[in-house]
Coordinates of C-alpha atoms in Angstrom, one line a residue:
Chain A
M1 CA -104.7 -148.2 110.1
P2 CA -107.7 -146.3 111.4
N3 CA -109.8 -144.5 108.9
T4 CA -109.2 -140.8 108.8
A5 CA -112.3 -138.6 108.7
Q6 CA -110.5 -135.4 108.1
E7 CA -107.0 -134.1 107.2
L8 CA -105.6 -130.9 108.7
D9 CA -102.6 -129.2 107.1
A10 CA -100.9 -127.2 109.9
R11 CA -97.5 -127.1 108.2
G12 CA -95.7 -123.8 108.5
L13 CA -97.9 -122.8 111.4
N14 CA -96.4 -122.0 114.9
C15 CA -97.7 -122.3 118.5
P16 CA -100.5 -122.2 119.3
L17 CA -102.1 -122.3 115.8
P18 CA -101.8 -126.0 115.2
I19 CA -103.7 -126.7 118.4
L20 CA -106.3 -124.0 117.7
R21 CA -106.9 -125.3 114.2
A22 CA -107.1 -128.9 115.4
K23 CA -109.6 -128.0 118.1
K24 CA -111.7 -126.3 115.4
A25 CA -111.5 -129.3 113.1
L26 CA -112.4 -131.7 116.0
N27 CA -115.5 -129.7 116.7
G28 CA -116.8 -130.7 113.3
L29 CA -116.2 -134.4 113.8
Q30 CA -118.4 -137.1 115.2
H31 CA -117.5 -139.2 118.3
G32 CA -114.9 -141.8 117.4
Q33 CA -113.8 -140.2 114.1
I34 CA -110.1 -139.5 113.5
L35 CA -108.4 -136.3 112.6
R36 CA -105.0 -136.5 110.9
I37 CA -102.7 -133.5 111.4
R38 CA -99.5 -132.6 109.5
A39 CA -97.3 -130.1 111.2
T40 CA -93.8 -128.7 111.1
D41 CA -93.7 -127.0 114.5
P42 CA -91.5 -129.2 116.8
G43 CA -93.3 -127.8 119.8
A44 CA -96.5 -129.5 118.5
V45 CA -95.3 -132.9 119.7
K46 CA -95.6 -132.0 123.4
D47 CA -98.5 -129.7 122.8
F48 CA -100.7 -132.3 121.1
D49 CA -99.9 -134.8 123.9
A50 CA -100.9 -132.3 126.5
F51 CA -104.0 -131.2 124.5
C52 CA -105.3 -134.8 124.2
K53 CA -104.6 -135.5 127.9
S54 CA -106.6 -132.5 129.0
T55 CA -109.4 -132.7 126.5
G56 CA -110.0 -136.4 126.8
N57 CA -109.4 -137.1 123.1
E58 CA -107.2 -140.0 122.2
L59 CA -103.8 -139.4 120.6
V60 CA -103.7 -142.5 118.4
S61 CA -100.3 -141.8 116.9
S62 CA -97.6 -139.2 116.9
E63 CA -94.9 -139.7 114.3
Q64 CA -92.0 -137.9 112.7
S65 CA -90.9 -138.3 109.2
S66 CA -88.6 -136.2 107.0
G67 CA -89.0 -133.0 109.1
E68 CA -92.8 -133.4 109.4
Y69 CA -94.9 -134.4 112.3
V70 CA -98.0 -136.4 111.8
F71 CA -100.6 -136.8 114.6
Q72 CA -103.8 -138.8 114.6
I73 CA -106.4 -137.9 117.1
R74 CA -109.6 -139.8 117.8
K75 CA -112.4 -137.6 119.0
N76 CA -114.0 -138.6 122.3
Chain B
M1 CA -122.8 -154.8 170.8
S2 CA -126.2 -154.6 172.5
N3 CA -126.1 -150.8 172.8
V4 CA -125.6 -150.2 169.1
A5 CA -129.3 -149.5 168.6
E6 CA -129.2 -146.8 171.3
M7 CA -126.3 -144.9 169.7
P8 CA -127.2 -141.6 168.1
S9 CA -126.9 -141.8 164.4
G10 CA -123.5 -140.9 163.0
K11 CA -121.7 -142.1 166.1
I12 CA -119.6 -145.2 166.0
P13 CA -119.6 -147.3 169.2
S14 CA -116.2 -147.0 170.9
E15 CA -116.0 -150.7 171.2
L16 CA -116.3 -151.0 167.4
L17 CA -113.8 -148.1 166.9
Q18 CA -111.2 -149.8 169.1
K19 CA -111.5 -153.0 167.2
H20 CA -111.7 -151.6 163.7
G21 CA -110.4 -148.1 164.0
A22 CA -107.3 -148.5 161.8
A23 CA -109.4 -150.3 159.1
L24 CA -112.0 -147.6 159.2
D25 CA -109.3 -144.9 158.9
A26 CA -107.9 -146.6 155.9
W27 CA -111.3 -147.0 154.3
F28 CA -112.1 -143.4 154.8
D29 CA -108.8 -142.2 153.5
E30 CA -109.1 -144.3 150.4
R31 CA -112.7 -143.3 149.8
F32 CA -112.0 -139.6 150.5
S33 CA -109.1 -139.4 148.0
K34 CA -111.2 -141.2 145.4
K35 CA -114.1 -138.8 145.8
L36 CA -111.7 -135.8 145.8
K37 CA -110.1 -137.0 142.6
E38 CA -113.5 -137.5 141.0
A39 CA -114.5 -134.0 141.9
E40 CA -111.2 -132.5 140.6
E41 CA -111.5 -134.4 137.3
S42 CA -115.1 -133.4 136.7
K43 CA -114.4 -129.7 137.3
T44 CA -113.8 -127.5 134.3
P45 CA -110.5 -125.6 134.8
S46 CA -110.7 -121.9 134.6
L47 CA -108.3 -119.1 133.7
A48 CA -108.5 -115.4 134.5
I49 CA -106.1 -112.9 132.9
I50 CA -105.6 -109.2 133.6
A51 CA -104.3 -107.6 130.3
T52 CA -102.7 -104.3 131.0
K53 CA -100.4 -103.6 128.1
G54 CA -101.3 -102.2 124.7
T55 CA -98.3 -102.9 122.5
M56 CA -98.0 -105.5 119.8
D57 CA -95.5 -107.7 121.7
W58 CA -97.5 -107.6 124.9
A59 CA -100.7 -108.4 123.0
Y60 CA -99.5 -111.9 122.3
P61 CA -99.3 -113.5 125.8
P62 CA -102.9 -112.8 126.9
F63 CA -104.4 -113.8 123.5
I64 CA -102.2 -116.9 123.1
L65 CA -103.0 -118.2 126.6
A66 CA -106.7 -117.4 126.4
S67 CA -107.2 -119.0 123.0
T68 CA -105.2 -122.1 123.9
A69 CA -107.0 -122.5 127.3
S70 CA -110.3 -122.3 125.4
A71 CA -109.1 -125.0 123.0
L72 CA -108.4 -127.1 126.1
G73 CA -112.0 -126.6 127.1
W74 CA -111.2 -124.2 130.0
D75 CA -113.5 -121.3 131.0
V76 CA -111.6 -118.1 130.3
N77 CA -112.0 -114.5 131.4
V78 CA -109.8 -111.7 130.3
F79 CA -110.0 -108.3 132.0
F80 CA -108.6 -105.5 129.8
T81 CA -107.5 -102.5 131.8
F82 CA -105.4 -99.4 131.2
Y83 CA -103.4 -99.8 128.0
G84 CA -104.7 -103.3 127.6
L85 CA -107.9 -101.7 126.3
E86 CA -106.1 -101.1 123.0
L87 CA -106.4 -104.8 122.4
L88 CA -110.1 -104.5 122.2
K89 CA -110.3 -101.7 119.7
K90 CA -112.3 -102.3 116.5
E91 CA -109.2 -101.4 114.5
L92 CA -106.1 -102.9 116.0
Q93 CA -103.3 -100.4 115.7
L94 CA -100.7 -102.0 117.8
E95 CA -97.0 -101.0 117.6
V96 CA -93.9 -102.3 119.2
S97 CA -91.2 -100.0 120.7
P98 CA -87.6 -101.3 120.9
L99 CA -86.7 -98.1 122.7
G100 CA -85.5 -98.8 126.2
N101 CA -86.1 -102.5 125.7
P102 CA -82.7 -104.2 125.8
G103 CA -84.3 -107.6 125.7
M104 CA -85.7 -107.2 122.2
P105 CA -83.5 -108.6 119.4
M106 CA -83.2 -106.3 116.5
K107 CA -83.0 -108.6 113.5
M108 CA -84.0 -108.3 109.8
P109 CA -86.8 -110.5 108.6
F110 CA -85.3 -110.7 105.0
G111 CA -82.0 -111.3 103.2
P112 CA -79.6 -114.3 103.4
K113 CA -79.3 -116.2 106.6
W114 CA -76.1 -114.5 107.8
F115 CA -77.8 -111.2 107.4
K116 CA -80.9 -112.2 109.3
G117 CA -78.7 -113.4 112.1
I118 CA -77.1 -110.0 112.8
N119 CA -78.4 -108.3 116.0
W120 CA -78.5 -104.6 115.2
N121 CA -77.4 -103.0 118.3
I122 CA -78.9 -99.5 118.0
P123 CA -78.4 -97.0 120.8
N124 CA -81.4 -95.6 122.6
L125 CA -80.4 -92.1 121.5
V126 CA -80.7 -93.1 117.9
M127 CA -84.0 -94.9 118.4
A128 CA -85.4 -91.9 120.2
G129 CA -84.2 -89.4 117.7
V130 CA -85.1 -91.0 114.3
P131 CA -88.7 -90.1 113.4
G132 CA -90.8 -93.1 112.5
F133 CA -88.5 -95.6 114.1
E134 CA -91.3 -97.4 115.9
K135 CA -93.3 -97.6 112.6
V136 CA -90.3 -99.3 111.0
A137 CA -89.7 -101.6 114.0
T138 CA -93.4 -102.6 114.0
G139 CA -93.3 -103.3 110.2
L140 CA -90.3 -105.5 110.7
M141 CA -91.8 -107.3 113.6
K142 CA -95.0 -108.0 111.6
K143 CA -92.9 -109.4 108.8
T144 CA -91.0 -111.7 111.2
V145 CA -94.2 -112.9 112.7
K146 CA -95.6 -113.7 109.3
N147 CA -92.4 -115.4 108.1
C148 CA -92.4 -117.7 111.2
G149 CA -96.0 -118.8 110.8
V150 CA -97.0 -117.1 114.1
A151 CA -100.6 -116.0 114.2
S152 CA -101.4 -112.3 114.0
V153 CA -102.9 -110.6 117.1
Q154 CA -106.1 -110.1 115.1
E155 CA -106.3 -113.8 114.3
L156 CA -105.8 -114.9 117.9
R157 CA -108.4 -112.4 119.1
D158 CA -110.9 -113.8 116.5
V159 CA -110.3 -117.3 117.9
C160 CA -111.0 -116.0 121.4
V161 CA -114.2 -114.4 120.4
E162 CA -115.3 -117.5 118.4
A163 CA -114.5 -119.8 121.3
G164 CA -116.6 -117.7 123.7
V165 CA -113.7 -116.3 125.8
N166 CA -115.2 -113.8 128.2
L167 CA -113.7 -110.5 127.2
V168 CA -114.4 -107.8 129.7
A169 CA -113.3 -104.2 129.8
C170 CA -112.4 -101.8 132.6
Q171 CA -115.1 -99.1 132.7
M172 CA -112.9 -96.7 134.7
T173 CA -110.2 -96.8 132.0
V174 CA -112.7 -96.1 129.3
D175 CA -113.8 -93.0 131.2
L176 CA -110.2 -92.0 132.1
F177 CA -108.8 -92.2 128.6
G178 CA -111.9 -90.6 127.1
Y179 CA -113.0 -93.6 125.0
T180 CA -116.5 -94.4 124.1
R181 CA -117.9 -98.0 124.0
D182 CA -118.2 -97.6 120.2
D183 CA -114.4 -97.6 119.9
F184 CA -114.4 -101.3 120.9
I185 CA -115.5 -104.5 119.3
P186 CA -119.1 -105.4 120.1
E187 CA -118.0 -108.8 121.5
V188 CA -116.9 -107.1 124.8
K189 CA -119.1 -109.0 127.2
D190 CA -119.2 -106.5 130.0
W191 CA -117.9 -103.2 131.3
I192 CA -116.8 -103.7 134.9
G193 CA -114.5 -102.6 137.7
A194 CA -112.1 -104.2 140.1
A195 CA -114.8 -105.2 142.5
S196 CA -116.6 -107.3 139.7
F197 CA -113.4 -108.9 138.4
L198 CA -111.9 -110.0 141.7
P199 CA -114.6 -112.5 142.5
I200 CA -114.1 -114.0 139.0
A201 CA -110.3 -114.2 139.6
Q202 CA -110.9 -115.7 143.1
K203 CA -112.8 -118.6 141.6
S204 CA -110.2 -119.2 138.8
D205 CA -107.7 -122.0 139.0
V206 CA -105.1 -119.9 137.1
C207 CA -104.9 -116.1 137.4
L208 CA -102.3 -114.1 135.5
F209 CA -101.4 -110.4 135.4
I210 CA -99.9 -109.5 132.0

């Protein structure tokens, strides 16, 4: 398991807030550090995939468990 | 091959071309598409939006797209013109009107699930005749937005400002509607006209009229 540098609780937030909050959190991280995001918006799955592809950050994992989505993004 | 040295620079001897023409073509095509791809990838995408509507529902598309594009690292310009200027006011007082808008579902943001699911089909005549109907509709819409975890317009605008989205206003509309620049947030980057915005739009990868 990679070490998480920061946790972001985006539960209950809807498009595009999880992305906007994640972007803000990533700004405060160092290169290579990992941001872990918890969300409940089903649209976030595709959005974080697209977000990482276009920003060059790495989507380390994207999982679903008990109605929650957990994403890990490594800052590049 | 004795005449190679006499060839003007940039010209390939016909003898050589005949022999290796196909290979040269293939080499060029491969190299060209590689360079083109490199150039495309290194370019920062850009978005230009023309925001022309000043109601609460129409405030969302420009601010959602602008804030998301900025999160993706794009360069973003938004040109606010006509009623779109309302979106730049210091105090946002946006309302929504269900009158003459058959696409708008009329649902209650509170109560049990079966109650929330009812679409209240209210005739235009009633909507037009009841004083304060828009105020009520706006209040219900705001409540729905909050319940669903959707950002407020103010919040999205703040993100845009923070992310350095270029918010520009139409000077002609300011004069036409009798506004002063003091009515608007100080983050408005410029007061311009169509002739200044069009070159920005021309250079943008994505241009939207909202």
